[in-house]
């Protein structure tokens, strides 16, 4: 399987099972249709991390895979969140951008040895399933930073273990909700 392709687009409802050395350049997760009213799901095999040396764009569908990026993150208007993780690992400055509608990314993790993760120019909102900061610096958007969304069980939705969390004069909104009649506990 070749590595470092200029751009890779994953089709919908697939499981990616990759060698640990596999690294893509830019990745887009996109599903332009639904089946039986349900958005398609992107997953990674157990223990697999999908790695991007460049940028990741979450265009549509549920992202239930573990991915890491050294570039920037773009969340477009039809992103549907998911139970996966997107980990910022680059040593340089990285940005996130979110479309103006109300899309949601899966959980994001800040785990950087250097540099910071900041909003891209014009980005005033960020909506994610969860947030974890284990190393490196993070700047929240100037508007709402929504953390939670649809929960699929009791889970920790916010962790700040190391690095600088800059609130940027915005508002953090913990907006977890249940996906069934079962009561779930968001842990902050």
Tab-separated table of C-alpha atoms in Angstrom:
chain	number	residue	atom	x	y	z
A	1	UNK	CA	0.000	0.000	0.000
A	2	UNK	CA	1.686	3.259	-1.040
A	3	UNK	CA	2.255	5.950	1.542
A	4	UNK	CA	2.238	9.713	1.230
A	5	UNK	CA	-0.238	9.949	-1.625
A	6	UNK	CA	-1.208	13.533	-2.440
A	7	UNK	CA	-4.797	13.021	-1.331
A	8	UNK	CA	-6.882	10.069	-0.219
A	9	UNK	CA	-10.684	9.898	-0.088
A	10	UNK	CA	-12.226	7.046	1.874
A	11	UNK	CA	-15.567	5.678	0.695
A	12	UNK	CA	-18.390	5.205	3.148
A	13	UNK	CA	-19.031	2.411	5.648
A	14	UNK	CA	-15.544	0.974	5.548
A	15	UNK	CA	-13.090	-0.328	8.101
A	16	UNK	CA	-9.479	0.655	7.554
A	17	UNK	CA	-6.926	-1.922	8.713
A	18	UNK	CA	-3.456	-0.517	8.115
A	19	UNK	CA	0.134	-1.341	8.954
A	20	UNK	CA	1.511	0.968	11.673
A	21	UNK	CA	3.933	2.476	9.143
A	22	UNK	CA	1.144	3.525	6.742
A	23	UNK	CA	0.939	7.298	6.518
A	24	UNK	CA	-1.229	9.325	4.145
A	25	UNK	CA	-0.694	12.918	3.106
A	26	UNK	CA	-4.182	14.527	3.175
A	27	UNK	CA	-7.298	12.554	4.132
A	28	UNK	CA	-10.974	13.349	3.558
A	29	UNK	CA	-13.744	11.351	5.241
A	30	UNK	CA	-16.814	11.742	3.051
A	31	UNK	CA	-20.141	9.966	2.656
A	32	UNK	CA	-22.554	11.674	0.313
A	33	UNK	CA	-25.488	9.392	1.054
A	34	UNK	CA	-27.279	7.481	3.790
A	35	UNK	CA	-28.632	3.955	3.932
A	36	UNK	CA	-32.014	3.464	5.595
A	37	UNK	CA	-31.781	6.997	6.971
A	38	UNK	CA	-28.491	6.307	8.761
A	39	UNK	CA	-25.221	8.063	7.940
A	40	UNK	CA	-22.315	5.884	6.982
A	41	UNK	CA	-19.598	5.074	9.491
A	42	UNK	CA	-15.817	5.142	9.091
A	43	UNK	CA	-13.996	2.794	11.501
A	44	UNK	CA	-10.466	1.606	12.075
A	45	UNK	CA	-9.509	-1.922	13.055
A	46	UNK	CA	-8.755	-2.462	16.727
A	47	UNK	CA	-5.418	-0.874	17.618
A	48	UNK	CA	-5.134	0.893	14.241
A	49	UNK	CA	-4.499	4.624	13.923
A	50	UNK	CA	-5.009	6.268	10.540
A	51	UNK	CA	-2.175	8.805	10.204
A	52	UNK	CA	-2.055	11.939	8.054
A	53	UNK	CA	1.173	13.850	7.490
A	54	UNK	CA	-1.013	16.665	6.142
A	55	UNK	CA	-4.605	17.787	6.677
A	56	UNK	CA	-7.806	15.966	7.561
A	57	UNK	CA	-11.232	17.025	6.316
A	58	UNK	CA	-14.356	15.510	7.886
A	59	UNK	CA	-16.944	16.141	5.179
A	60	UNK	CA	-19.777	13.771	6.092
A	61	UNK	CA	-20.577	10.561	7.968
A	62	UNK	CA	-19.730	9.309	11.468
A	63	UNK	CA	-16.023	9.046	12.279
A	64	UNK	CA	-15.583	6.065	14.619
A	65	UNK	CA	-11.909	5.616	13.691
A	66	UNK	CA	-8.773	6.743	15.509
A	67	UNK	CA	-6.876	9.223	13.363
A	68	UNK	CA	-3.898	11.515	13.891
A	69	UNK	CA	-2.777	14.522	11.915
A	70	UNK	CA	0.296	16.698	11.616
A	71	UNK	CA	-1.534	19.300	9.510
A	72	UNK	CA	-4.844	21.095	9.970
A	73	UNK	CA	-8.421	19.929	10.615
A	74	UNK	CA	-11.449	21.061	8.619
A	75	UNK	CA	-14.982	20.144	9.711
A	76	UNK	CA	-17.535	20.818	6.983
A	77	UNK	CA	-21.290	21.410	7.247
A	78	UNK	CA	-22.350	17.728	7.096
A	79	UNK	CA	-19.878	16.164	9.573
A	80	UNK	CA	-21.768	13.931	12.003
A	81	UNK	CA	-19.350	13.433	14.911
A	82	UNK	CA	-18.691	9.849	15.957
A	83	UNK	CA	-17.073	7.781	18.682
A	84	UNK	CA	-13.538	7.996	17.242
A	85	UNK	CA	-10.695	10.390	17.992
A	86	UNK	CA	-8.740	12.976	16.013
A	87	UNK	CA	-5.329	13.574	17.587
A	88	UNK	CA	-3.237	16.668	16.800
A	89	UNK	CA	0.396	15.485	16.886
A	90	UNK	CA	2.374	17.893	14.693
A	91	UNK	CA	5.363	19.762	16.102
A	92	UNK	CA	4.427	22.942	14.191
A	93	UNK	CA	1.405	25.213	14.603
A	94	UNK	CA	-1.886	23.553	13.620
A	95	UNK	CA	-5.376	24.978	13.056
A	96	UNK	CA	-8.971	23.815	13.084
A	97	UNK	CA	-11.788	25.205	10.959
A	98	UNK	CA	-15.504	24.543	11.246
A	99	UNK	CA	-18.233	25.350	8.745
A	100	UNK	CA	-20.835	27.879	9.820
A	101	UNK	CA	-23.663	25.352	10.201
A	102	UNK	CA	-23.733	23.078	13.241
A	103	UNK	CA	-21.542	20.105	12.302
A	104	UNK	CA	-19.743	18.141	14.988
A	105	UNK	CA	-16.395	16.359	15.004
A	106	UNK	CA	-15.661	13.292	17.083
A	107	UNK	CA	-13.445	13.682	20.162
A	108	UNK	CA	-10.297	15.726	19.562
A	109	UNK	CA	-7.053	15.149	21.443
A	110	UNK	CA	-4.211	17.661	21.743
A	111	UNK	CA	-0.945	15.719	22.157
A	112	UNK	CA	1.823	17.923	20.758
A	113	UNK	CA	5.507	18.155	21.650
A	114	UNK	CA	5.677	21.748	20.337
A	115	UNK	CA	3.492	24.344	18.644
A	116	UNK	CA	-0.140	25.138	19.374
A	117	UNK	CA	-3.585	24.292	18.011
A	118	UNK	CA	-5.560	27.453	17.227
A	119	UNK	CA	-8.710	28.421	15.306
A	120	UNK	CA	-8.190	29.094	11.601
A	121	UNK	CA	-8.919	32.605	10.406
A	122	UNK	CA	-12.677	33.250	10.572
A	123	UNK	CA	-13.422	30.238	12.810
A	124	UNK	CA	-15.551	31.282	15.798
A	125	UNK	CA	-17.196	27.939	16.720
A	126	UNK	CA	-16.011	24.389	17.402
A	127	UNK	CA	-18.351	21.473	18.172
A	128	UNK	CA	-16.845	18.128	19.251
A	129	UNK	CA	-17.976	14.888	20.944
A	130	UNK	CA	-15.170	15.219	23.509
A	131	UNK	CA	-11.911	17.044	24.234
A	132	UNK	CA	-8.653	15.856	25.789
A	133	UNK	CA	-5.446	17.868	26.187
A	134	UNK	CA	-2.481	15.731	27.226
A	135	UNK	CA	0.432	17.848	25.874
A	136	UNK	CA	0.781	21.071	23.917
A	137	UNK	CA	-1.252	24.277	23.833
A	138	UNK	CA	-4.830	24.814	22.666
A	139	UNK	CA	-6.777	27.997	21.928
A	140	UNK	CA	-10.568	27.748	21.980
A	141	UNK	CA	-12.701	29.700	19.487
A	142	UNK	CA	-13.989	33.187	20.363
A	143	UNK	CA	-17.614	31.986	20.134
A	144	UNK	CA	-18.961	28.680	21.443
A	145	UNK	CA	-16.793	25.618	22.057
A	146	UNK	CA	-19.462	22.900	22.349
A	147	UNK	CA	-18.352	19.623	23.893
A	148	UNK	CA	-20.655	16.604	24.090
A	149	UNK	CA	-23.385	15.963	21.562
A	150	UNK	CA	-24.921	12.500	21.294
A	151	UNK	CA	-23.457	10.157	23.925
A	152	UNK	CA	-23.253	6.413	23.323
A	153	UNK	CA	-22.605	5.555	26.965
A	154	UNK	CA	-21.163	7.253	30.025
A	155	UNK	CA	-17.857	8.835	29.036
A	156	UNK	CA	-15.385	11.543	29.924
A	157	UNK	CA	-16.059	14.473	27.620
A	158	UNK	CA	-13.378	16.919	28.869
A	159	UNK	CA	-9.837	16.310	30.144
A	160	UNK	CA	-7.053	18.851	30.612
A	161	UNK	CA	-3.928	17.082	31.892
A	162	UNK	CA	-1.110	19.291	30.544
A	163	UNK	CA	-0.357	22.268	28.331
A	164	UNK	CA	-2.063	25.653	28.211
A	165	UNK	CA	-5.804	25.864	27.562
A	166	UNK	CA	-6.580	29.385	26.307
A	167	UNK	CA	-10.307	30.187	26.611
A	168	UNK	CA	-9.912	33.070	24.095
A	169	UNK	CA	-12.854	34.905	25.748
A	170	UNK	CA	-15.262	32.359	24.256
A	171	UNK	CA	-17.854	30.155	25.957
A	172	UNK	CA	-17.410	26.448	26.687
A	173	UNK	CA	-20.784	24.708	26.394
A	174	UNK	CA	-21.110	21.162	27.745
A	175	UNK	CA	-24.093	19.961	25.682
A	176	UNK	CA	-24.113	16.181	26.053
A	177	UNK	CA	-27.345	14.360	25.278
A	178	UNK	CA	-28.415	10.721	25.248
A	179	UNK	CA	-29.034	8.705	22.082
A	180	UNK	CA	-31.609	6.474	23.794
A	181	UNK	CA	-33.826	6.437	26.858
A	182	UNK	CA	-30.865	5.264	28.938
A	183	UNK	CA	-29.408	7.975	31.149
A	184	UNK	CA	-25.721	8.529	30.440
A	185	UNK	CA	-23.311	10.474	32.605
A	186	UNK	CA	-20.977	12.962	30.943
A	187	UNK	CA	-17.803	13.271	33.026
A	188	UNK	CA	-16.019	16.609	33.026
